[in-house]
Coordinates of C-alpha atoms in Angstrom, one line a residue:
M1 CA -13.6 -3.1 -7.7
T2 CA -16.9 -2.0 -9.0
T3 CA -19.5 -4.4 -10.4
P4 CA -19.7 -3.3 -14.0
V5 CA -22.3 -5.5 -15.6
N6 CA -26.0 -6.0 -15.0
N7 CA -25.7 -9.8 -14.9
S8 CA -29.4 -10.5 -14.5
D9 CA -29.7 -11.9 -18.0
Y10 CA -27.0 -14.5 -17.6
Y11 CA -27.7 -18.1 -16.4
T12 CA -25.9 -21.3 -16.0
L13 CA -27.3 -24.8 -16.5
P14 CA -27.9 -27.0 -13.5
D15 CA -26.0 -30.3 -13.0
G16 CA -27.6 -33.0 -15.0
L17 CA -29.0 -30.8 -17.7
S18 CA -26.9 -30.7 -20.9
R19 CA -27.0 -28.1 -23.6
I20 CA -28.7 -30.4 -26.0
E21 CA -31.3 -31.4 -23.4
F22 CA -32.0 -27.8 -22.7
L23 CA -32.5 -26.9 -26.3
K24 CA -34.9 -29.9 -26.8
K25 CA -36.9 -28.7 -23.7
L26 CA -37.2 -25.2 -25.2
A27 CA -38.3 -26.6 -28.5
N28 CA -41.1 -28.7 -26.8
D29 CA -42.4 -25.9 -24.6
H30 CA -42.1 -22.9 -26.9
K31 CA -42.3 -21.8 -30.5
I32 CA -38.7 -21.1 -31.4
V33 CA -36.6 -20.4 -34.4
L34 CA -33.0 -21.7 -34.2
D35 CA -30.4 -19.9 -36.3
P36 CA -27.3 -22.0 -37.4
P37 CA -24.7 -22.0 -34.6
Q38 CA -21.7 -19.8 -35.1
K39 CA -18.2 -20.8 -33.9
K40 CA -15.3 -18.5 -33.4
K41 CA -12.1 -18.3 -31.4
E42 CA -11.5 -15.3 -29.1
E43 CA -8.7 -14.2 -26.8
F44 CA -9.6 -11.8 -23.9
F45 CA -7.2 -9.2 -22.6
D46 CA -7.2 -7.0 -19.5
T47 CA -4.7 -5.7 -17.0
F48 CA -3.9 -7.8 -13.9
D49 CA -6.1 -5.7 -11.8
R50 CA -8.9 -5.7 -14.5
R51 CA -9.1 -2.0 -15.2
L52 CA -11.0 -2.6 -18.4
Y53 CA -13.6 -4.8 -16.6
S54 CA -14.0 -2.1 -14.0
S55 CA -15.0 0.3 -16.8
N56 CA -17.5 -2.2 -18.3
L57 CA -15.1 -3.0 -21.1
V58 CA -13.2 -5.9 -22.6
L59 CA -10.5 -6.2 -25.2
V60 CA -11.0 -9.1 -27.5
K61 CA -8.7 -10.5 -30.2
E62 CA -10.2 -12.4 -33.1
D63 CA -7.7 -13.6 -35.7
N64 CA -5.4 -10.6 -36.1
S65 CA -7.9 -7.9 -35.1
Y66 CA -8.4 -6.3 -31.6
H67 CA -11.9 -5.1 -30.6
L68 CA -12.7 -3.0 -27.5
K69 CA -16.2 -3.9 -26.6
S70 CA -18.8 -2.9 -24.0
L71 CA -19.5 -5.6 -21.5
T72 CA -23.0 -4.3 -21.0
D73 CA -24.3 -4.7 -24.5
G74 CA -21.4 -6.1 -26.5
R75 CA -21.2 -3.0 -28.6
E76 CA -17.9 -2.5 -30.4
L77 CA -16.3 0.9 -29.4
Q78 CA -12.9 0.7 -31.2
A79 CA -11.0 -1.8 -33.3
F80 CA -7.6 -2.3 -34.8
E81 CA -6.4 -4.7 -37.5
D82 CA -2.9 -6.0 -36.5
T83 CA -1.7 -6.7 -40.0
K84 CA 1.9 -6.4 -39.0
K85 CA 1.4 -8.9 -36.1
L86 CA 2.8 -6.5 -33.5
S87 CA 1.2 -8.5 -30.6
P88 CA 1.1 -5.3 -28.5
K89 CA 1.6 -5.7 -24.7
F90 CA 1.1 -2.1 -23.6
W91 CA -1.2 0.7 -25.0
W92 CA 1.9 2.4 -26.4
D93 CA 2.8 -0.7 -28.5
F94 CA -0.3 -0.1 -30.7
P95 CA 0.3 2.3 -33.6
K96 CA -1.5 5.6 -33.4
C97 CA -5.2 4.8 -33.7
S98 CA -8.5 5.3 -31.9
L99 CA -8.1 2.0 -29.9
R100 CA -4.7 3.1 -28.6
A101 CA -6.2 6.5 -27.5
E102 CA -9.0 4.7 -25.6
L103 CA -6.6 2.2 -23.9
K104 CA -4.1 4.8 -22.8
P105 CA -6.0 6.2 -19.8
L106 CA -7.6 2.9 -19.0
S107 CA -4.5 0.7 -18.7
S108 CA -1.9 3.4 -18.0
I109 CA 1.4 1.6 -17.2
R110 CA -0.1 -1.9 -16.8
A111 CA 0.4 -4.6 -19.4
L112 CA -2.6 -6.1 -21.2
L113 CA -2.5 -9.7 -20.2
S114 CA -4.1 -12.6 -22.1
L115 CA -6.6 -13.7 -19.5
A116 CA -8.2 -16.5 -21.5
K117 CA -8.5 -18.0 -24.9
I118 CA -11.8 -19.6 -25.8
E119 CA -13.6 -21.3 -28.6
R120 CA -17.2 -20.1 -28.5
T121 CA -20.2 -21.7 -30.1
V122 CA -23.2 -19.5 -30.1
A123 CA -26.7 -20.8 -30.8
T124 CA -29.2 -17.9 -31.3
L125 CA -32.9 -18.7 -30.7
K126 CA -35.9 -16.5 -31.3
V127 CA -38.9 -17.2 -29.1
L128 CA -42.1 -16.5 -31.0
N129 CA -45.7 -15.7 -29.7
E130 CA -49.0 -16.9 -31.2
D131 CA -48.7 -14.2 -33.8
K132 CA -45.2 -15.5 -34.8
K133 CA -43.7 -12.3 -33.5
T134 CA -40.3 -12.5 -31.8
V135 CA -40.7 -11.7 -28.1
L136 CA -37.1 -12.4 -26.9
F137 CA -33.8 -13.7 -27.9
I138 CA -31.8 -16.6 -26.3
F139 CA -28.1 -17.0 -26.8
V140 CA -26.8 -20.4 -25.7
K141 CA -23.1 -20.0 -25.5
E142 CA -20.8 -23.0 -25.1
L143 CA -17.3 -21.9 -24.1
V144 CA -14.3 -24.2 -24.4
V145 CA -11.4 -22.6 -22.7
I146 CA -8.1 -23.3 -24.4
S147 CA -5.1 -23.4 -22.1
D148 CA -1.6 -24.3 -23.4
Q149 CA -3.2 -26.2 -26.3
R150 CA -5.3 -28.2 -23.8
R151 CA -9.0 -28.0 -23.7
I152 CA -10.6 -27.5 -20.4
K153 CA -14.2 -28.6 -19.6
P154 CA -16.8 -26.6 -21.5
C155 CA -18.8 -23.9 -19.8
V156 CA -22.4 -23.1 -21.0
V157 CA -23.8 -19.6 -20.4
V158 CA -27.4 -18.8 -21.4
Q159 CA -28.0 -15.1 -22.1
L160 CA -31.5 -13.6 -22.5
K161 CA -32.1 -10.4 -24.4
N162 CA -35.5 -8.8 -24.3
V163 CA -37.4 -7.2 -27.1
R164 CA -39.0 -3.8 -26.6
G165 CA -42.8 -4.1 -26.0
Y166 CA -42.6 -7.7 -24.8
E167 CA -41.5 -7.1 -21.2
K168 CA -44.3 -9.3 -19.8
E169 CA -43.2 -12.3 -22.0
F170 CA -39.6 -11.7 -21.0
K171 CA -40.5 -11.9 -17.3
E172 CA -42.5 -15.0 -17.8
F173 CA -39.7 -16.7 -19.7
K174 CA -37.2 -15.9 -16.9
S175 CA -39.6 -17.6 -14.4
Y176 CA -39.8 -20.6 -16.8
I177 CA -36.1 -21.2 -17.1
E178 CA -35.6 -20.7 -13.3
E179 CA -38.2 -23.5 -12.8
L180 CA -36.0 -25.7 -15.0
G181 CA -33.2 -25.1 -12.5
L182 CA -31.1 -22.6 -14.4
K183 CA -29.3 -20.3 -12.0
N184 CA -28.8 -16.6 -12.4
S185 CA -25.1 -16.1 -12.7
K186 CA -23.1 -13.3 -11.3
D187 CA -20.3 -14.0 -13.9
D188 CA -20.4 -12.5 -17.3
I189 CA -19.0 -14.6 -20.1
I190 CA -15.5 -13.2 -19.7
S191 CA -15.4 -13.9 -16.0
A192 CA -16.7 -17.4 -16.6
A193 CA -13.9 -18.1 -19.0
V194 CA -11.2 -16.6 -16.8
S195 CA -12.5 -18.4 -13.7
N196 CA -12.6 -21.7 -15.6
Q197 CA -9.0 -21.2 -16.6
G198 CA -8.0 -20.2 -13.0
K199 CA -4.9 -18.3 -14.2
Y200 CA -5.4 -15.0 -12.5
P201 CA -7.5 -13.8 -9.5
L202 CA -10.8 -12.2 -10.6
N203 CA -11.1 -9.6 -7.9
Y204 CA -7.5 -8.6 -7.2
T205 CA -6.9 -5.4 -5.3
S206 CA -3.7 -4.1 -3.7
K207 CA -5.8 -2.4 -1.0
I208 CA -6.1 -4.0 2.5
N209 CA -9.3 -5.9 2.5
V210 CA -10.1 -7.2 6.0
K211 CA -13.2 -7.0 8.1
L212 CA -12.2 -6.5 11.8
K213 CA -14.6 -6.6 14.7
P214 CA -14.2 -4.1 17.6
D215 CA -13.9 -6.8 20.2
M216 CA -11.4 -8.9 18.3
K217 CA -8.3 -9.6 20.2
G218 CA -5.2 -7.7 19.2
H219 CA -3.2 -10.7 18.0
E220 CA -6.2 -12.1 16.0
A221 CA -6.8 -8.8 14.2
A222 CA -3.1 -8.4 13.5
R223 CA -3.0 -11.9 12.0
L224 CA -5.9 -11.1 9.6
I225 CA -4.1 -7.9 8.4
F226 CA -0.8 -9.7 8.0
E227 CA -2.4 -12.6 6.1
N228 CA -4.0 -10.2 3.7
L229 CA -0.7 -8.5 3.1
L230 CA 1.1 -11.8 2.6
G231 CA -1.6 -12.8 0.0
T232 CA -0.9 -9.6 -1.9
M233 CA 2.9 -10.3 -1.9
K234 CA 2.5 -13.9 -3.1
V235 CA 0.0 -13.1 -5.9
N236 CA 2.4 -10.5 -7.4
E237 CA 5.6 -12.7 -7.3
F238 CA 5.1 -14.2 -10.8
G239 CA 4.6 -10.8 -12.4
I240 CA 8.0 -9.6 -11.0
K241 CA 9.8 -12.7 -12.0
D242 CA 8.4 -12.6 -15.5
D243 CA 8.9 -8.8 -15.7
I244 CA 5.3 -8.2 -16.9
D245 CA 5.0 -4.7 -15.8
T246 CA 6.3 -2.4 -13.0
E247 CA 3.1 -2.5 -10.9
F248 CA 3.7 -6.0 -9.8
L249 CA 6.8 -4.9 -7.9
H250 CA 5.1 -1.7 -6.7
D251 CA 2.2 -3.6 -5.1
F252 CA 4.5 -6.3 -3.7
R253 CA 6.7 -3.6 -2.1
V254 CA 3.7 -1.7 -0.7
A255 CA 2.6 -4.9 1.0
V256 CA 6.1 -5.4 2.4
R257 CA 6.2 -1.8 3.7
R258 CA 2.8 -2.1 5.3
T259 CA 3.9 -5.4 7.0
R260 CA 7.0 -3.7 8.4
S261 CA 5.0 -0.7 9.4
A262 CA 2.4 -2.8 11.2
L263 CA 5.1 -4.8 13.0
S264 CA 6.7 -1.5 14.2
Q265 CA 3.5 0.5 15.0
V266 CA 1.0 -2.0 16.3
K267 CA 3.2 -2.9 19.2
S268 CA 3.0 -5.8 21.7
V269 CA 0.5 -8.0 19.9
F270 CA 3.3 -10.5 19.4
S271 CA 6.3 -11.2 21.6
P272 CA 9.3 -8.8 21.3
E273 CA 11.4 -11.7 20.0
D274 CA 9.0 -12.6 17.2
T275 CA 8.3 -9.0 16.3
D276 CA 12.1 -8.2 16.0
K277 CA 12.7 -11.4 14.1
Y278 CA 10.1 -10.7 11.4
K279 CA 10.9 -7.0 11.2
E280 CA 14.5 -8.0 10.3
Q281 CA 13.3 -10.6 7.7
F282 CA 10.9 -8.2 6.0
S283 CA 13.7 -5.6 5.9
V284 CA 15.8 -8.1 4.0
I285 CA 12.9 -8.5 1.4
G286 CA 12.6 -4.7 1.1
K287 CA 16.3 -4.2 0.5
A288 CA 16.5 -6.9 -2.1
T289 CA 13.9 -5.1 -4.2
N290 CA 15.0 -1.5 -3.6
E291 CA 17.3 -1.0 -6.6
L292 CA 14.8 -2.4 -9.2
R293 CA 12.0 -0.2 -7.9
D294 CA 14.3 2.9 -7.9
L295 CA 15.2 2.2 -11.5
D296 CA 11.6 1.6 -12.5
V297 CA 10.7 5.0 -11.1
Y298 CA 13.5 6.8 -12.9
L299 CA 12.6 5.1 -16.2
L300 CA 8.9 6.0 -15.8
T301 CA 9.9 9.7 -15.7
E302 CA 11.7 9.6 -19.0
D303 CA 8.9 11.3 -21.0
S304 CA 8.1 13.9 -18.3
Y305 CA 11.8 14.7 -17.9
K306 CA 12.2 15.3 -21.6
K307 CA 9.1 17.4 -21.9
M308 CA 10.6 19.8 -19.3
L309 CA 13.5 20.6 -21.6
P310 CA 13.7 22.5 -24.9
E311 CA 13.3 20.1 -27.8
D312 CA 16.9 20.4 -29.0
L313 CA 18.2 19.4 -25.6
R314 CA 16.0 16.3 -25.0
G315 CA 18.3 13.9 -26.9
G316 CA 21.0 14.7 -24.4
L317 CA 19.2 12.6 -21.8
D318 CA 19.4 9.5 -23.9
P319 CA 22.7 8.3 -22.4
L320 CA 21.2 8.6 -18.9
F321 CA 18.2 6.5 -19.8
D322 CA 20.3 4.0 -21.8
K323 CA 22.4 3.5 -18.7
L324 CA 19.4 3.1 -16.5
T325 CA 17.8 0.6 -18.9
Q326 CA 21.0 -1.5 -18.8
D327 CA 21.1 -1.3 -15.0
R328 CA 17.5 -2.3 -14.8
K329 CA 18.0 -5.5 -16.7
K330 CA 20.7 -6.6 -14.2
A331 CA 18.6 -5.5 -11.2
C332 CA 15.5 -7.4 -12.6
T333 CA 17.5 -10.6 -12.9
E334 CA 18.9 -10.3 -9.4
C335 CA 15.4 -9.6 -8.0
A336 CA 13.9 -12.6 -9.7
Q337 CA 16.8 -14.7 -8.3
F338 CA 16.1 -13.5 -4.8
L339 CA 12.4 -14.4 -5.1
N340 CA 13.4 -17.9 -6.3
S341 CA 16.0 -18.2 -3.5
K342 CA 15.9 -20.6 -0.6
N343 CA 16.3 -17.7 1.8
Y344 CA 13.2 -15.9 0.5
K345 CA 11.1 -19.0 0.4
E346 CA 12.0 -19.9 4.0
I347 CA 11.1 -16.4 5.2
I348 CA 7.7 -16.6 3.6
S349 CA 7.1 -20.1 4.7
D350 CA 8.1 -19.3 8.3
W351 CA 5.9 -16.2 8.4
Q352 CA 3.0 -18.0 7.0
E353 CA 3.3 -20.8 9.6
F354 CA 3.6 -18.3 12.4
L355 CA 0.4 -16.5 11.2
H356 CA -1.5 -19.8 11.1
N357 CA -0.4 -20.8 14.6
E358 CA -2.9 -19.0 16.6
S359 CA -1.6 -20.3 19.9
S360 CA 1.7 -18.6 19.5
D361 CA 1.9 -15.3 21.5
A362 CA -1.6 -15.7 22.7
N363 CA -0.8 -14.6 26.2
S364 CA 2.8 -13.4 26.1
A365 CA 2.4 -9.9 24.7
A366 CA 0.8 -6.9 26.5
N367 CA -1.6 -6.1 23.7
S368 CA -2.3 -9.6 22.5
Q369 CA -5.6 -10.0 24.4
R370 CA -6.8 -6.3 24.3
P371 CA -9.7 -5.4 22.0
I372 CA -8.4 -4.2 18.7
I373 CA -10.7 -1.1 18.8
E374 CA -8.8 0.2 21.9
I375 CA -5.4 -0.5 20.3
S376 CA -6.3 1.1 16.9
K377 CA -7.8 4.3 18.5
E378 CA -4.7 4.6 20.7
H379 CA -2.2 4.3 17.9
I380 CA -4.0 6.5 15.4
W381 CA -4.6 9.3 17.9
K382 CA -1.0 9.2 19.1
K383 CA 0.3 9.4 15.5
Y384 CA -2.1 12.1 14.5
S385 CA -1.1 14.3 17.5
K386 CA 2.6 13.8 16.7
I387 CA 2.0 15.0 13.1
I388 CA 0.1 18.1 14.1
K389 CA 2.8 19.0 16.7
Q390 CA 5.6 18.4 14.2
G391 CA 3.9 20.1 11.3
R392 CA 3.2 23.3 13.2
K393 CA 6.9 23.8 13.8
I394 CA 7.7 23.9 10.1
N395 CA 8.3 27.3 8.5
D396 CA 10.1 28.7 5.5
A397 CA 13.5 28.2 7.3
T398 CA 13.0 24.6 8.3
P399 CA 15.6 22.3 6.8
D400 CA 14.4 19.9 4.1
P401 CA 15.1 16.7 6.2
E402 CA 12.4 17.8 8.7
L403 CA 9.8 17.8 5.9
H404 CA 11.0 14.3 4.9
S405 CA 10.6 13.2 8.5
L406 CA 7.0 14.5 8.5
R407 CA 6.4 12.7 5.3
I408 CA 7.4 9.4 6.9
E409 CA 5.1 10.1 9.9
C410 CA 2.2 10.8 7.5
K411 CA 2.8 7.6 5.7
K412 CA 2.7 5.7 9.0
L413 CA -0.6 7.3 9.9
R414 CA -2.0 6.4 6.4
Y415 CA -1.1 2.8 7.0
L416 CA -2.8 2.7 10.4
L417 CA -5.9 4.2 9.0
E418 CA -5.9 1.6 6.2
F419 CA -5.3 -1.3 8.6
F420 CA -8.2 -0.4 10.8
T421 CA -10.6 1.3 8.5
S422 CA -13.2 -1.4 8.8
L423 CA -13.6 -0.5 12.5
F424 CA -14.9 3.0 11.9
P425 CA -17.7 4.7 9.8
A426 CA -16.7 4.4 6.1
D427 CA -17.6 8.0 5.1
D428 CA -15.6 9.4 8.0
M429 CA -12.6 7.4 7.1
K430 CA -12.8 8.4 3.5
T431 CA -12.9 12.1 4.5
I432 CA -9.9 11.7 6.8
I433 CA -7.8 9.8 4.2
K434 CA -8.8 12.3 1.5
H435 CA -7.4 15.2 3.6
L436 CA -4.3 13.2 4.6
K437 CA -3.6 12.2 0.9
V438 CA -3.5 15.9 -0.2
L439 CA -0.8 16.5 2.4
Q440 CA 1.0 13.3 1.6
D441 CA 1.1 14.2 -2.1
N442 CA 2.6 17.5 -1.4
L443 CA 5.3 16.1 0.9
G444 CA 5.9 13.2 -1.5
D445 CA 6.4 15.5 -4.5
F446 CA 8.8 17.6 -2.5
N447 CA 10.8 14.5 -1.6
D448 CA 10.7 13.0 -5.1
L449 CA 12.0 16.3 -6.6
H450 CA 14.9 16.3 -4.1
V451 CA 15.8 12.7 -4.8
Q452 CA 15.7 13.2 -8.6
Q453 CA 18.0 16.2 -8.4
E454 CA 20.5 14.2 -6.3
S455 CA 20.4 11.3 -8.7
L456 CA 21.1 13.5 -11.7
K457 CA 24.0 15.1 -9.9
K458 CA 25.3 11.7 -9.1
F459 CA 24.9 10.6 -12.7
L460 CA 26.8 13.7 -13.9
S461 CA 29.7 13.0 -11.5
S462 CA 30.0 9.3 -12.4
K463 CA 33.0 8.3 -14.5
D464 CA 31.8 5.0 -16.1
I465 CA 28.8 6.2 -18.0
G466 CA 30.5 6.3 -21.3
Y467 CA 29.5 9.7 -22.6
D468 CA 31.4 12.8 -23.6
Q469 CA 31.1 15.2 -20.7
S470 CA 31.3 18.1 -23.1
S471 CA 28.3 16.9 -25.0
S472 CA 24.7 18.0 -24.8
T473 CA 24.2 15.4 -22.0
V474 CA 25.7 17.8 -19.5
A475 CA 23.5 20.7 -20.7
A476 CA 20.4 18.5 -20.6
A477 CA 21.0 17.0 -17.2
G478 CA 22.1 20.4 -15.8
G479 CA 19.1 22.1 -17.2
L480 CA 16.8 19.4 -15.8
V481 CA 18.3 19.8 -12.3
S482 CA 17.5 23.5 -12.5
V483 CA 13.9 22.8 -13.5
L484 CA 13.4 20.3 -10.7
Y485 CA 14.9 22.7 -8.2
Q486 CA 12.4 25.4 -9.3
Q487 CA 9.5 22.9 -9.1
Q488 CA 10.6 21.8 -5.6
A489 CA 10.5 25.5 -4.4
V490 CA 6.9 25.8 -5.8
V491 CA 5.9 22.6 -4.0
R492 CA 7.4 23.7 -0.7
K493 CA 5.4 27.0 -0.8
K494 CA 2.2 24.9 -1.0
F495 CA 3.1 22.9 2.1
K496 CA 1.6 25.4 4.6
E497 CA -1.7 25.6 2.7
N498 CA -2.0 21.8 2.6
F499 CA -1.0 21.3 6.2
N500 CA -3.5 24.0 7.4
E501 CA -6.3 22.2 5.6
F502 CA -5.3 18.9 7.2
S503 CA -5.1 20.5 10.7
D504 CA -8.2 22.7 10.4
K505 CA -11.0 22.6 12.9
E506 CA -13.3 20.3 11.0
T507 CA -10.7 17.6 10.4
T508 CA -9.4 17.9 14.0
E509 CA -12.9 17.4 15.4
L510 CA -13.4 14.4 13.2
F511 CA -10.2 12.8 14.5
E512 CA -11.2 13.6 18.1
K513 CA -14.7 12.1 17.5
L514 CA -13.3 8.8 16.1
F515 CA -10.1 8.2 18.0
S516 CA -9.7 10.3 21.1
D517 CA -11.0 9.0 24.4
N518 CA -11.1 12.6 25.9

């Protein structure tokens, strides 16, 4: 996540210095004018992965109005008065307005969560010079975080704002408050409130975030990777159970798939018995969440599906999506029950205990003691070579399942690159992953279009969907299958071009430089 705010003007009070004592000290040492304090209640919204924050923005609710503001200077960009008390959860829950248009690309399919509710008292002070000119502003903000009607300890943030032409005075004042013991804070006011409440992680990312060292032993590096993936699973559990948005399950399942892939691909860092045991257990988790994810994907395509059809046929798809919506409710309940089950909790607890027990498998597996740099280069080069060999055999007559097989191999290579990216130059890894992603997108689109056609055919042949087969539903679904088939043909034609780019001389030489021992 990027750092969006220049926080150099934010400070926190040291222990032992209260807000009142700080204000008295200022009054003694400087000529100041204190405006009457202002108090107001605010509620801050962002997505779980803080997409607004990453764009230097925050969504604030005051009374019944929503305000999209710049985190950098507090400027209001858009606003909406919720007179009908809609309490929107997603961007599409807002009525058509400028705020909705701004939120659409920012939050996409993620819900806007209430990160924190605060009661903010702001004291504004003007610091004057000998000529009684204002040389800087000080905002002393006392935040009381309100959680479940309880008040958590107040947090005081001091913000300085300079005045043009008085940069020297601003610099001198910063030195003065630092001598008083105030510490420059990396947290903006929103982060301070969210951190104080401790409800959500501040720096969530679904990406693998581990720092491996080349000489690290195989089993040690593997444990770091697996612990990172386990953390991603656990932090997303509540969002699945509460059905907040579909990305919680998506990120959870990606972590599960990466875990299964690492257990299969990074061989012999644990004993065969342990490896087989945990591969089976994570397979159980994957299967328990398959149906809900499939239904999420189908329902997310509703708008794009309908746009593919003439307007008078679009309503014919409603029975399909009504049926999928009903099925999803059932699948969502079952998935939540699984995550609350004794079986799931025992799997996670057992895996966590295994990862923390560094003595297990220390000497019993062939790659357990080998440097991870050797293991990573070996696996990545082997997988890359297999993909090149497999891809070069594909031509216009190659059956579809062989493209699907290549897609799986590319996904395995992508996971390996992500596991071990910290061992290699960042720019080189970005270049390689960028080329691989283009090929993956092509193969993924091809596979998705195939799966979507088969699902529609299955829907049309089912007998318990409760629609009149002579109705417009048949025409709409049939027409959609035809459109998807044509799109699949177009995507397939692009495969050769994408594969040739991935296997060109430049990319091949980069793979050889990084991963080949020849």
